[in-house]
PDB file of C-alpha atoms in Angstrom:
ATOM      1  CA  MET A 224     -25.834 -94.312 169.337  1.00 50.00           C
ATOM      2  CA  TRP A 225     -22.627 -96.233 168.628  1.00 45.00           C
ATOM      3  CA  VAL A 226     -21.606 -93.898 165.845  1.00 45.00           C
ATOM      4  CA  LEU A 227     -21.868 -90.847 168.129  1.00 47.00           C
ATOM      5  CA  ARG A 228     -19.851 -92.341 170.983  1.00 44.00           C
ATOM      6  CA  THR A 229     -17.186 -93.593 168.601  1.00 39.00           C
ATOM      7  CA  LEU A 230     -16.775 -90.116 167.166  1.00 42.00           C
ATOM      8  CA  VAL A 231     -16.099 -88.674 170.605  1.00 38.00           C
ATOM      9  CA  ARG A 232     -13.755 -91.466 171.740  1.00 39.00           C
ATOM     10  CA  ALA A 233     -11.770 -91.542 168.503  1.00 38.00           C
ATOM     11  CA  GLY A 234     -11.688 -87.784 168.067  1.00 39.00           C
ATOM     12  CA  SER A 235     -12.967 -88.026 164.483  1.00 38.00           C
ATOM     13  CA  LEU A 236     -12.933 -84.752 162.578  1.00 40.00           C
ATOM     14  CA  ALA A 237     -16.037 -82.672 161.956  1.00 42.00           C
ATOM     15  CA  ALA A 238     -16.674 -79.452 160.067  1.00 41.00           C
ATOM     16  CA  ALA A 239     -15.474 -76.720 161.692  1.00 35.00           C
ATOM     17  CA  GLY A 240     -43.795 -69.732 164.108  1.00 40.00           C
ATOM     18  CA  PRO A 241     -42.852 -73.239 165.142  1.00 40.00           C
ATOM     19  CA  ARG A 242     -42.514 -74.432 168.701  1.00 40.00           C
ATOM     20  CA  SER A 243     -39.021 -75.373 169.788  1.00 38.00           C
ATOM     21  CA  ARG A 244     -37.586 -76.851 172.936  1.00 37.00           C
ATOM     22  CA  ALA A 245     -34.035 -76.855 174.209  1.00 36.00           C
ATOM     23  CA  MET A 246     -32.811 -80.262 175.296  1.00 33.00           C
ATOM     24  CA  PRO A 247     -30.807 -80.720 178.533  1.00 31.00           C
ATOM     25  CA  SER A 248     -27.603 -82.699 178.414  1.00 29.00           C
ATOM     26  CA  LEU A 249     -27.579 -86.453 179.077  1.00 27.00           C
ATOM     27  CA  ALA A 250     -24.956 -86.932 181.771  1.00 29.00           C
ATOM     28  CA  ALA A 251     -24.780 -90.714 182.199  1.00 29.00           C
ATOM     29  CA  ALA A 252     -22.946 -92.290 179.218  1.00 30.00           C
ATOM     30  CA  THR A 253     -24.053 -95.796 178.291  1.00 31.00           C
ATOM     31  CA  ASN A 254     -22.001 -98.566 176.803  1.00 34.00           C
ATOM     32  CA  ALA A 255     -23.678 -98.857 173.370  1.00 35.00           C
ATOM     33  CA  ARG A 256     -20.578 -99.415 171.261  1.00 34.00           C
ATOM     34  CA  GLN A 257     -22.025-102.661 169.842  1.00 34.00           C
ATOM     35  CA  LEU A 258     -25.142-100.901 168.598  1.00 33.00           C
ATOM     36  CA  ARG A 259     -25.283 -99.414 165.137  1.00 38.00           C
ATOM     37  CA  ALA A 260     -27.040 -96.137 164.319  1.00 39.00           C
ATOM     38  CA  SER A 261     -29.465 -97.587 161.764  1.00 41.00           C
ATOM     39  CA  GLY A 262     -32.353-100.030 161.517  1.00 42.00           C
ATOM     40  CA  ALA A 263     -32.963-102.160 164.590  1.00 41.00           C
ATOM     41  CA  GLY A 264     -29.818-100.744 166.201  1.00 42.00           C
ATOM     42  CA  THR A 265     -31.539 -97.440 166.950  1.00 39.00           C
ATOM     43  CA  ALA A 266     -34.376 -99.158 168.803  1.00 40.00           C
ATOM     44  CA  ALA A 267     -31.892-101.201 170.816  1.00 38.00           C
ATOM     45  CA  ALA A 268     -29.890 -98.071 171.536  1.00 37.00           C
ATOM     46  CA  ALA A 269     -33.005 -96.330 172.838  1.00 38.00           C
ATOM     47  CA  ALA A 270     -33.732 -99.274 175.131  1.00 38.00           C
ATOM     48  CA  ALA A 271     -30.148 -99.226 176.410  1.00 38.00           C
ATOM     49  CA  LEU A 272     -30.364 -95.514 177.113  1.00 34.00           C
ATOM     50  CA  GLY A 273     -33.705 -95.810 178.860  1.00 40.00           C
ATOM     51  CA  ALA A 274     -32.383 -98.567 181.120  1.00 39.00           C
ATOM     52  CA  ARG A 275     -29.823 -96.280 182.735  1.00 37.00           C
ATOM     53  CA  THR A 276     -30.535 -93.881 185.582  1.00 35.00           C
ATOM     54  CA  ARG A 277     -29.885 -90.306 184.562  1.00 37.00           C
ATOM     55  CA  GLN A 278     -27.855 -88.054 186.783  1.00 38.00           C
ATOM     56  CA  TYR A 279     -27.781 -84.339 186.096  1.00 35.00           C
ATOM     57  CA  SER A 280     -25.382 -81.875 187.644  1.00 38.00           C
ATOM     58  CA  GLU A 281     -26.812 -78.693 189.122  1.00 41.00           C
ATOM     59  CA  THR A 282     -25.045 -76.636 186.468  1.00 45.00           C
ATOM     60  CA  ARG A 283     -25.993 -77.873 183.040  1.00 52.00           C
ATOM     61  CA  PRO A 284     -23.983 -76.985 179.946  1.00 58.00           C
ATOM     62  CA  ALA A 285     -25.558 -74.583 177.476  1.00 66.00           C
ATOM     63  CA  SER A 286     -27.806 -76.302 174.980  1.00 79.00           C
ATOM     64  CA  GLU A 287     -25.942 -77.218 171.798  1.00 80.00           C
ATOM     65  CA  ILE A 288     -28.846 -79.212 170.330  1.00 84.00           C
ATOM     66  CA  ARG A 289     -32.495 -78.183 169.933  1.00 84.00           C
ATOM     67  CA  SER A 290     -35.454 -80.034 168.498  1.00 87.00           C
ATOM     68  CA  GLN A 291     -38.105 -78.044 166.678  1.00 89.00           C
ATOM     69  CA  HIS A 292     -41.550 -79.377 165.765  1.00 93.00           C
ATOM     70  CA  LEU A 293     -42.972 -77.649 162.699  1.00 93.00           C
ATOM     71  CA  GLU A 294     -46.648 -76.774 162.647  1.00 90.00           C
ATOM     72  CA  GLY A 295     -49.465 -76.146 160.206  1.00 91.00           C
ATOM     73  CA  ASN A 296     -49.001 -77.891 156.866  1.00 88.00           C
ATOM     74  CA  ASN A 297     -45.585 -79.074 158.087  1.00 91.00           C
ATOM     75  CA  SER A 298     -46.934 -80.762 161.214  1.00 91.00           C
ATOM     76  CA  GLY A 299     -45.206 -84.117 161.636  1.00 92.00           C
ATOM     77  CA  ILE A 300     -41.790 -82.795 160.602  1.00 94.00           C
ATOM     78  CA  ALA A 301     -39.182 -82.349 163.326  1.00 93.00           C
ATOM     79  CA  VAL A 302     -35.951 -80.419 162.847  1.00 93.00           C
ATOM     80  CA  ILE A 303     -32.828 -81.107 164.899  1.00 90.00           C
ATOM     81  CA  LEU A 304     -30.880 -77.862 165.127  1.00 87.00           C
ATOM     82  CA  MET A 305     -27.177 -78.041 165.964  1.00 83.00           C
ATOM     83  CA  ASN A 306     -25.459 -75.022 167.477  1.00 78.00           C
ATOM     84  CA  ARG A 307     -21.897 -75.267 168.798  1.00 66.00           C
ATOM     85  CA  PRO A 308     -20.386 -72.114 167.281  1.00 60.00           C
ATOM     86  CA  HIS A 309     -17.166 -72.061 169.307  1.00 55.00           C
ATOM     87  CA  ALA A 310     -16.204 -75.419 167.794  1.00 50.00           C
ATOM     88  CA  ARG A 311     -18.104 -75.162 164.468  1.00 49.00           C
ATOM     89  CA  ASN A 312     -20.351 -78.095 165.435  1.00 45.00           C
ATOM     90  CA  SER A 313     -17.430 -80.446 166.024  1.00 53.00           C
ATOM     91  CA  LEU A 314     -18.424 -83.508 168.017  1.00 60.00           C
ATOM     92  CA  GLY A 315     -17.655 -82.754 171.630  1.00 65.00           C
ATOM     93  CA  LYS A 316     -18.938 -84.829 174.548  1.00 76.00           C
ATOM     94  CA  VAL A 317     -21.762 -82.470 175.526  1.00 77.00           C
ATOM     95  CA  PHE A 318     -22.823 -82.075 171.883  1.00 76.00           C
ATOM     96  CA  VAL A 319     -23.039 -85.841 171.403  1.00 79.00           C
ATOM     97  CA  MET A 320     -24.840 -86.531 174.680  1.00 83.00           C
ATOM     98  CA  GLN A 321     -27.439 -83.843 173.965  1.00 85.00           C
ATOM     99  CA  LEU A 322     -27.885 -85.210 170.436  1.00 83.00           C
ATOM    100  CA  GLU A 323     -28.442 -88.699 171.877  1.00 85.00           C
ATOM    101  CA  GLU A 324     -31.171 -87.388 174.160  1.00 88.00           C
ATOM    102  CA  VAL A 325     -32.916 -85.563 171.320  1.00 88.00           C
ATOM    103  CA  ILE A 326     -32.854 -88.775 169.266  1.00 88.00           C
ATOM    104  CA  GLU A 327     -34.199 -90.816 172.185  1.00 88.00           C
ATOM    105  CA  ASN A 328     -37.095 -88.393 172.673  1.00 90.00           C
ATOM    106  CA  LEU A 329     -37.951 -88.348 168.971  1.00 90.00           C
ATOM    107  CA  GLN A 330     -37.985 -92.149 168.889  1.00 88.00           C
ATOM    108  CA  LYS A 331     -40.808 -92.045 171.433  1.00 88.00           C
ATOM    109  CA  ASP A 332     -42.723 -89.236 169.701  1.00 91.00           C
ATOM    110  CA  LYS A 333     -45.404 -90.843 167.527  1.00 89.00           C
ATOM    111  CA  SER A 334     -46.349 -87.470 166.024  1.00 91.00           C
ATOM    112  CA  VAL A 335     -42.997 -87.218 164.205  1.00 92.00           C
ATOM    113  CA  ARG A 336     -42.889 -88.788 160.737  1.00 92.00           C
ATOM    114  CA  VAL A 337     -39.818 -87.167 159.144  1.00 94.00           C
ATOM    115  CA  VAL A 338     -36.697 -85.662 160.743  1.00 93.00           C
ATOM    116  CA  LEU A 339     -34.438 -83.008 159.220  1.00 91.00           C
ATOM    117  CA  PHE A 340     -30.940 -82.213 160.459  1.00 89.00           C
ATOM    118  CA  LYS A 341     -29.819 -78.599 160.145  1.00 85.00           C
ATOM    119  CA  SER A 342     -26.950 -76.512 161.453  1.00 79.00           C
ATOM    120  CA  GLU A 343     -27.735 -73.155 163.045  1.00 71.00           C
ATOM    121  CA  ILE A 344     -24.173 -72.115 162.274  1.00 66.00           C
ATOM    122  CA  LYS A 345     -23.929 -70.737 158.767  1.00 63.00           C
ATOM    123  CA  GLY A 346     -21.754 -72.924 156.554  1.00 57.00           C
ATOM    124  CA  VAL A 347     -21.352 -75.844 158.981  1.00 53.00           C
ATOM    125  CA  PHE A 348     -23.196 -79.185 159.246  1.00 54.00           C
ATOM    126  CA  CYS A 349     -23.387 -82.273 161.478  1.00 50.00           C
ATOM    127  CA  ALA A 350     -26.180 -85.031 161.862  1.00 44.00           C
ATOM    128  CA  ALA A 351     -27.379 -88.555 163.033  1.00 48.00           C
ATOM    129  CA  SER A 352     -29.862 -91.457 162.543  1.00 66.00           C
ATOM    130  CA  LEU A 353     -33.434 -92.415 163.587  1.00 86.00           C
ATOM    131  CA  PRO A 354     -35.935 -95.191 162.735  1.00 87.00           C
ATOM    132  CA  MET A 355     -38.157 -92.833 160.704  1.00 91.00           C
ATOM    133  CA  PRO A 356     -36.874 -91.245 157.453  1.00 94.00           C
ATOM    134  CA  THR A 357     -34.077 -88.748 158.066  1.00 95.00           C
ATOM    135  CA  ILE A 358     -32.751 -86.031 155.763  1.00 95.00           C
ATOM    136  CA  ALA A 359     -29.439 -84.204 156.115  1.00 94.00           C
ATOM    137  CA  ALA A 360     -29.420 -80.618 154.858  1.00 94.00           C
ATOM    138  CA  ILE A 361     -25.804 -79.681 154.068  1.00 95.00           C
ATOM    139  CA  ASP A 362     -25.488 -75.959 153.431  1.00 93.00           C
ATOM    140  CA  GLY A 363     -21.775 -75.637 154.218  1.00 91.00           C
ATOM    141  CA  TYR A 364     -18.872 -77.817 155.340  1.00 91.00           C
ATOM    142  CA  ALA A 365     -19.390 -81.482 156.303  1.00 91.00           C
ATOM    143  CA  LEU A 366     -15.916 -82.908 156.852  1.00 91.00           C
ATOM    144  CA  GLY A 367     -14.733 -86.013 158.696  1.00 90.00           C
ATOM    145  CA  GLY A 368     -17.201 -86.817 161.448  1.00 84.00           C
ATOM    146  CA  GLY A 369     -19.672 -84.309 160.005  1.00 87.00           C
ATOM    147  CA  LEU A 370     -19.900 -86.278 156.762  1.00 92.00           C
ATOM    148  CA  GLU A 371     -19.990 -89.596 158.645  1.00 90.00           C
ATOM    149  CA  LEU A 372     -23.085 -88.422 160.492  1.00 86.00           C
ATOM    150  CA  ALA A 373     -24.650 -87.159 157.254  1.00 92.00           C
ATOM    151  CA  LEU A 374     -24.017 -90.616 155.762  1.00 94.00           C
ATOM    152  CA  ALA A 375     -25.992 -92.091 158.672  1.00 91.00           C
ATOM    153  CA  CYS A 376     -29.058 -90.219 157.397  1.00 94.00           C
ATOM    154  CA  ASP A 377     -31.312 -91.812 154.780  1.00 95.00           C
ATOM    155  CA  LEU A 378     -31.221 -88.886 152.368  1.00 96.00           C
ATOM    156  CA  ARG A 379     -28.833 -86.001 151.847  1.00 97.00           C
ATOM    157  CA  VAL A 380     -29.362 -82.647 150.154  1.00 97.00           C
ATOM    158  CA  ALA A 381     -26.499 -80.208 149.677  1.00 96.00           C
ATOM    159  CA  ALA A 382     -25.949 -76.693 148.439  1.00 96.00           C
ATOM    160  CA  SER A 383     -23.840 -76.731 145.276  1.00 96.00           C
ATOM    161  CA  SER A 384     -21.213 -74.710 147.159  1.00 95.00           C
ATOM    162  CA  ALA A 385     -21.088 -77.112 150.153  1.00 95.00           C
ATOM    163  CA  LYS A 386     -17.852 -78.986 150.872  1.00 95.00           C
ATOM    164  CA  MET A 387     -17.787 -82.643 151.914  1.00 96.00           C
ATOM    165  CA  GLY A 388     -15.047 -85.152 152.562  1.00 96.00           C
ATOM    166  CA  LEU A 389     -13.658 -87.871 154.808  1.00 96.00           C
ATOM    167  CA  ILE A 390     -10.383 -86.094 155.511  1.00 94.00           C
ATOM    168  CA  GLU A 391      -9.142 -88.246 158.404  1.00 94.00           C
ATOM    169  CA  VAL A 392      -6.067 -89.564 156.537  1.00 95.00           C
ATOM    170  CA  THR A 393      -4.742 -86.002 156.360  1.00 94.00           C
ATOM    171  CA  ARG A 394      -4.485 -86.172 160.169  1.00 93.00           C
ATOM    172  CA  GLY A 395      -3.051 -89.661 160.344  1.00 95.00           C
ATOM    173  CA  LEU A 396      -6.433 -91.218 161.097  1.00 93.00           C
ATOM    174  CA  LEU A 397      -9.054 -93.186 159.193  1.00 93.00           C
ATOM    175  CA  PRO A 398     -12.849 -92.812 159.222  1.00 91.00           C
ATOM    176  CA  GLY A 399     -13.796 -94.556 162.449  1.00 86.00           C
ATOM    177  CA  ALA A 400     -17.521 -93.979 162.873  1.00 82.00           C
ATOM    178  CA  GLY A 401     -19.006 -95.705 159.859  1.00 89.00           C
ATOM    179  CA  GLY A 402     -17.465 -93.646 157.064  1.00 94.00           C
ATOM    180  CA  SER A 403     -15.347 -96.492 155.679  1.00 94.00           C
ATOM    181  CA  GLN A 404     -18.498 -98.642 155.488  1.00 93.00           C
ATOM    182  CA  ARG A 405     -21.251 -96.211 154.524  1.00 94.00           C
ATOM    183  CA  LEU A 406     -19.339 -94.269 151.870  1.00 96.00           C
ATOM    184  CA  PRO A 407     -18.690 -97.373 149.689  1.00 96.00           C
ATOM    185  CA  ARG A 408     -22.371 -98.255 149.954  1.00 95.00           C
ATOM    186  CA  ALA A 409     -23.275 -94.761 148.756  1.00 95.00           C
ATOM    187  CA  VAL A 410     -20.777 -94.198 145.940  1.00 96.00           C
ATOM    188  CA  GLY A 411     -19.242 -97.618 145.224  1.00 96.00           C
ATOM    189  CA  ILE A 412     -16.044 -99.174 146.560  1.00 97.00           C
ATOM    190  CA  SER A 413     -13.638 -97.745 143.964  1.00 97.00           C
ATOM    191  CA  LYS A 414     -14.789 -94.129 144.287  1.00 97.00           C
ATOM    192  CA  ALA A 415     -14.939 -94.431 148.076  1.00 97.00           C
ATOM    193  CA  LYS A 416     -11.324 -95.621 148.178  1.00 97.00           C
ATOM    194  CA  GLU A 417     -10.272 -92.720 145.986  1.00 97.00           C
ATOM    195  CA  LEU A 418     -11.982 -90.188 148.247  1.00 97.00           C
ATOM    196  CA  ILE A 419     -10.757 -91.708 151.509  1.00 97.00           C
ATOM    197  CA  PHE A 420      -7.187 -92.408 150.339  1.00 97.00           C
ATOM    198  CA  THR A 421      -6.751 -88.827 149.095  1.00 97.00           C
ATOM    199  CA  GLY A 422      -8.764 -87.051 151.801  1.00 96.00           C
ATOM    200  CA  ARG A 423     -10.297 -85.088 148.933  1.00 96.00           C
ATOM    201  CA  GLN A 424     -13.136 -82.621 149.437  1.00 97.00           C
ATOM    202  CA  VAL A 425     -15.955 -82.422 146.888  1.00 97.00           C
ATOM    203  CA  ASP A 426     -18.585 -79.736 146.395  1.00 97.00           C
ATOM    204  CA  GLY A 427     -22.315 -80.282 146.214  1.00 96.00           C
ATOM    205  CA  LYS A 428     -22.465 -80.716 142.433  1.00 96.00           C
ATOM    206  CA  GLN A 429     -19.672 -83.281 142.469  1.00 97.00           C
ATOM    207  CA  ALA A 430     -21.302 -85.072 145.395  1.00 97.00           C
ATOM    208  CA  ALA A 431     -24.592 -85.342 143.496  1.00 97.00           C
ATOM    209  CA  SER A 432     -22.842 -86.657 140.374  1.00 97.00           C
ATOM    210  CA  ILE A 433     -21.319 -89.590 142.300  1.00 97.00           C
ATOM    211  CA  GLY A 434     -24.394 -90.357 144.411  1.00 96.00           C
ATOM    212  CA  LEU A 435     -23.055 -89.004 147.687  1.00 97.00           C
ATOM    213  CA  VAL A 436     -26.070 -86.690 147.976  1.00 97.00           C
ATOM    214  CA  ASN A 437     -29.523 -87.032 146.450  1.00 97.00           C
ATOM    215  CA  ASP A 438     -29.649 -83.492 145.123  1.00 96.00           C
ATOM    216  CA  ALA A 439     -27.559 -80.326 144.914  1.00 97.00           C
ATOM    217  CA  VAL A 440     -29.144 -76.872 144.785  1.00 97.00           C
ATOM    218  CA  THR A 441     -27.791 -73.372 144.176  1.00 96.00           C
ATOM    219  CA  GLN A 442     -27.174 -71.571 147.447  1.00 94.00           C
ATOM    220  CA  ASN A 443     -29.489 -68.661 148.253  1.00 95.00           C
ATOM    221  CA  ASP A 444     -28.818 -65.340 149.991  1.00 93.00           C
ATOM    222  CA  LEU A 445     -29.923 -66.732 153.353  1.00 92.00           C
ATOM    223  CA  GLY A 446     -27.527 -69.684 153.125  1.00 91.00           C
ATOM    224  CA  ASP A 447     -30.269 -72.282 153.682  1.00 92.00           C
ATOM    225  CA  ALA A 448     -31.020 -73.559 150.158  1.00 95.00           C
ATOM    226  CA  ALA A 449     -30.268 -77.174 151.113  1.00 95.00           C
ATOM    227  CA  TYR A 450     -32.569 -76.925 154.121  1.00 94.00           C
ATOM    228  CA  GLN A 451     -35.400 -75.543 151.991  1.00 95.00           C
ATOM    229  CA  LYS A 452     -34.942 -78.348 149.462  1.00 96.00           C
ATOM    230  CA  ALA A 453     -34.825 -80.917 152.277  1.00 95.00           C
ATOM    231  CA  LEU A 454     -38.043 -79.448 153.675  1.00 95.00           C
ATOM    232  CA  ASP A 455     -39.739 -79.881 150.280  1.00 96.00           C
ATOM    233  CA  LEU A 456     -38.599 -83.503 150.249  1.00 96.00           C
ATOM    234  CA  ALA A 457     -39.904 -84.018 153.775  1.00 96.00           C
ATOM    235  CA  LYS A 458     -43.284 -82.667 152.689  1.00 96.00           C
ATOM    236  CA  GLU A 459     -43.434 -85.340 149.989  1.00 96.00           C
ATOM    237  CA  ILE A 460     -42.752 -88.047 152.568  1.00 96.00           C
ATOM    238  CA  LEU A 461     -45.062 -86.612 155.242  1.00 94.00           C
ATOM    239  CA  PRO A 462     -48.426 -87.905 153.886  1.00 94.00           C
ATOM    240  CA  GLN A 463     -47.205 -91.502 153.561  1.00 95.00           C
ATOM    241  CA  GLY A 464     -47.958 -94.273 156.085  1.00 95.00           C
ATOM    242  CA  PRO A 465     -45.619 -93.901 159.109  1.00 94.00           C
ATOM    243  CA  VAL A 466     -45.482 -97.632 159.908  1.00 95.00           C
ATOM    244  CA  ALA A 467     -44.903 -98.477 156.248  1.00 96.00           C
ATOM    245  CA  LEU A 468     -42.079 -95.937 156.064  1.00 96.00           C
ATOM    246  CA  LYS A 469     -40.330 -97.362 159.120  1.00 95.00           C
ATOM    247  CA  MET A 470     -40.685-100.936 157.882  1.00 96.00           C
ATOM    248  CA  ALA A 471     -39.506 -99.988 154.379  1.00 97.00           C
ATOM    249  CA  LYS A 472     -36.450 -98.308 155.885  1.00 96.00           C
ATOM    250  CA  GLN A 473     -35.706-101.337 158.031  1.00 95.00           C
ATOM    251  CA  ALA A 474     -36.151-103.734 155.111  1.00 96.00           C
ATOM    252  CA  MET A 475     -33.693-101.788 152.959  1.00 96.00           C
ATOM    253  CA  ASN A 476     -31.134-101.113 155.698  1.00 93.00           C
ATOM    254  CA  ARG A 477     -31.055-104.735 156.824  1.00 94.00           C
ATOM    255  CA  GLY A 478     -31.511-106.273 153.406  1.00 95.00           C
ATOM    256  CA  ILE A 479     -28.554-104.512 151.814  1.00 92.00           C
ATOM    257  CA  GLU A 480     -26.251-106.210 154.331  1.00 91.00           C
ATOM    258  CA  VAL A 481     -27.128-109.752 153.164  1.00 94.00           C
ATOM    259  CA  GLU A 482     -27.536-111.763 149.974  1.00 95.00           C
ATOM    260  CA  ILE A 483     -30.760-111.407 147.973  1.00 95.00           C
ATOM    261  CA  ALA A 484     -32.509-114.521 149.351  1.00 95.00           C
ATOM    262  CA  SER A 485     -32.054-113.384 152.948  1.00 96.00           C
ATOM    263  CA  GLY A 486     -33.026-109.874 151.908  1.00 96.00           C
ATOM    264  CA  MET A 487     -36.311-111.181 150.518  1.00 96.00           C
ATOM    265  CA  ALA A 488     -36.962-112.954 153.821  1.00 96.00           C
ATOM    266  CA  ILE A 489     -36.324-109.695 155.703  1.00 96.00           C
ATOM    267  CA  GLU A 490     -38.730-107.899 153.375  1.00 97.00           C
ATOM    268  CA  GLU A 491     -41.385-110.547 154.057  1.00 96.00           C
ATOM    269  CA  MET A 492     -40.998-110.137 157.820  1.00 96.00           C
ATOM    270  CA  CYS A 493     -41.274-106.341 157.563  1.00 96.00           C
ATOM    271  CA  TYR A 494     -44.282-106.665 155.246  1.00 96.00           C
ATOM    272  CA  ALA A 495     -45.995-108.936 157.759  1.00 96.00           C
ATOM    273  CA  GLN A 496     -45.732-106.231 160.412  1.00 95.00           C
ATOM    274  CA  VAL A 497     -47.623-103.774 158.228  1.00 95.00           C
ATOM    275  CA  ILE A 498     -50.551-106.104 157.392  1.00 96.00           C
ATOM    276  CA  PRO A 499     -52.396-105.911 160.775  1.00 95.00           C
ATOM    277  CA  THR A 500     -52.143-102.099 161.048  1.00 96.00           C
ATOM    278  CA  LYS A 501     -55.020 -99.642 160.873  1.00 95.00           C
ATOM    279  CA  ASP A 502     -52.980 -97.652 158.373  1.00 95.00           C
ATOM    280  CA  ARG A 503     -53.105-100.505 155.855  1.00 95.00           C
ATOM    281  CA  LEU A 504     -56.906-100.695 156.165  1.00 96.00           C
ATOM    282  CA  GLU A 505     -57.127 -96.924 155.779  1.00 95.00           C
ATOM    283  CA  GLY A 506     -54.930 -97.018 152.694  1.00 95.00           C
ATOM    284  CA  MET A 507     -57.080 -99.668 151.037  1.00 95.00           C
ATOM    285  CA  ALA A 508     -60.314 -97.852 151.959  1.00 96.00           C
ATOM    286  CA  ALA A 509     -58.989 -94.573 150.584  1.00 94.00           C
ATOM    287  CA  PHE A 510     -58.039 -96.283 147.319  1.00 95.00           C
ATOM    288  CA  ILE A 511     -61.507 -97.804 146.913  1.00 95.00           C
ATOM    289  CA  GLU A 512     -63.241 -94.537 147.859  1.00 96.00           C
ATOM    290  CA  LYS A 513     -60.946 -92.494 145.586  1.00 95.00           C
ATOM    291  CA  ARG A 514     -59.769 -90.143 148.349  1.00 95.00           C
ATOM    292  CA  LEU A 515     -56.526 -89.306 150.060  1.00 94.00           C
ATOM    293  CA  PRO A 516     -55.710 -91.564 153.027  1.00 94.00           C
ATOM    294  CA  HIS A 517     -55.399 -90.243 156.563  1.00 93.00           C
ATOM    295  CA  PHE A 518     -52.707 -92.275 158.294  1.00 93.00           C
ATOM    296  CA  THR A 519     -52.357 -92.277 162.075  1.00 91.00           C
ATOM    297  CA  GLY A 520     -49.302 -94.494 162.516  1.00 89.00           C
ATOM    298  CA  GLU A 521     -51.346 -97.310 164.054  1.00 90.00           C
TER     299      GLU A 521
END
């Protein structure tokens, strides 16, 4: 949750049939500034949040964040919907606290295997990070803090007409919630410096060409082409082993921070956690029996 709290404190810029549930605001802020919104940091952040007593006022702010669990063939996919139209999803205190609570609840929900982040405001995006695979669907503007939160997701899909950029220097600031660290890891140090030093905005096609997003798609009449593409990607991930996915994510996120020998050791530790699972036995049985596996996340 560190990235979310930093965005609020620092005032970082942001772009102006299923069952759904509105999430109440989380009133008691916790001191999680040392936690990072990826890998083991998310689990520690959840523990820190759970350790605090929640205090709700009698009058709760309107819900700016909703979680939606898809059903049918899409069961196992959760969508975090962001809706703060008066501020174009900019990262206000209520917005961030409600987003933290949604993330905390999804961390505990064993039925969720993939999470998509989507704006309910046409042309505007904002997002965050979880231990399971996360996909940011960018159908409009993702500037400053909006792009920093998209960078905290594992995968990013954008409409070709979307606009992205870390524009903080144009306001006398610098990216202060992970942008200066995650952008170089996504596009390389030289290109990241160019984008941050100039405050330049790039469209979806340009973003795909430099590796900022995984794919760019032509926008449709409904304005949700990136979301539809992200949903297709989520469907590809959905049948895979949930424990294996989480461990693979952790191995990559932690391993990229260290030299190769330490990274191999991290991989070995993550691999060891998958060996005793029922999912591994199911995967091997399905292979021998020439059938599709049915993973339960155990």
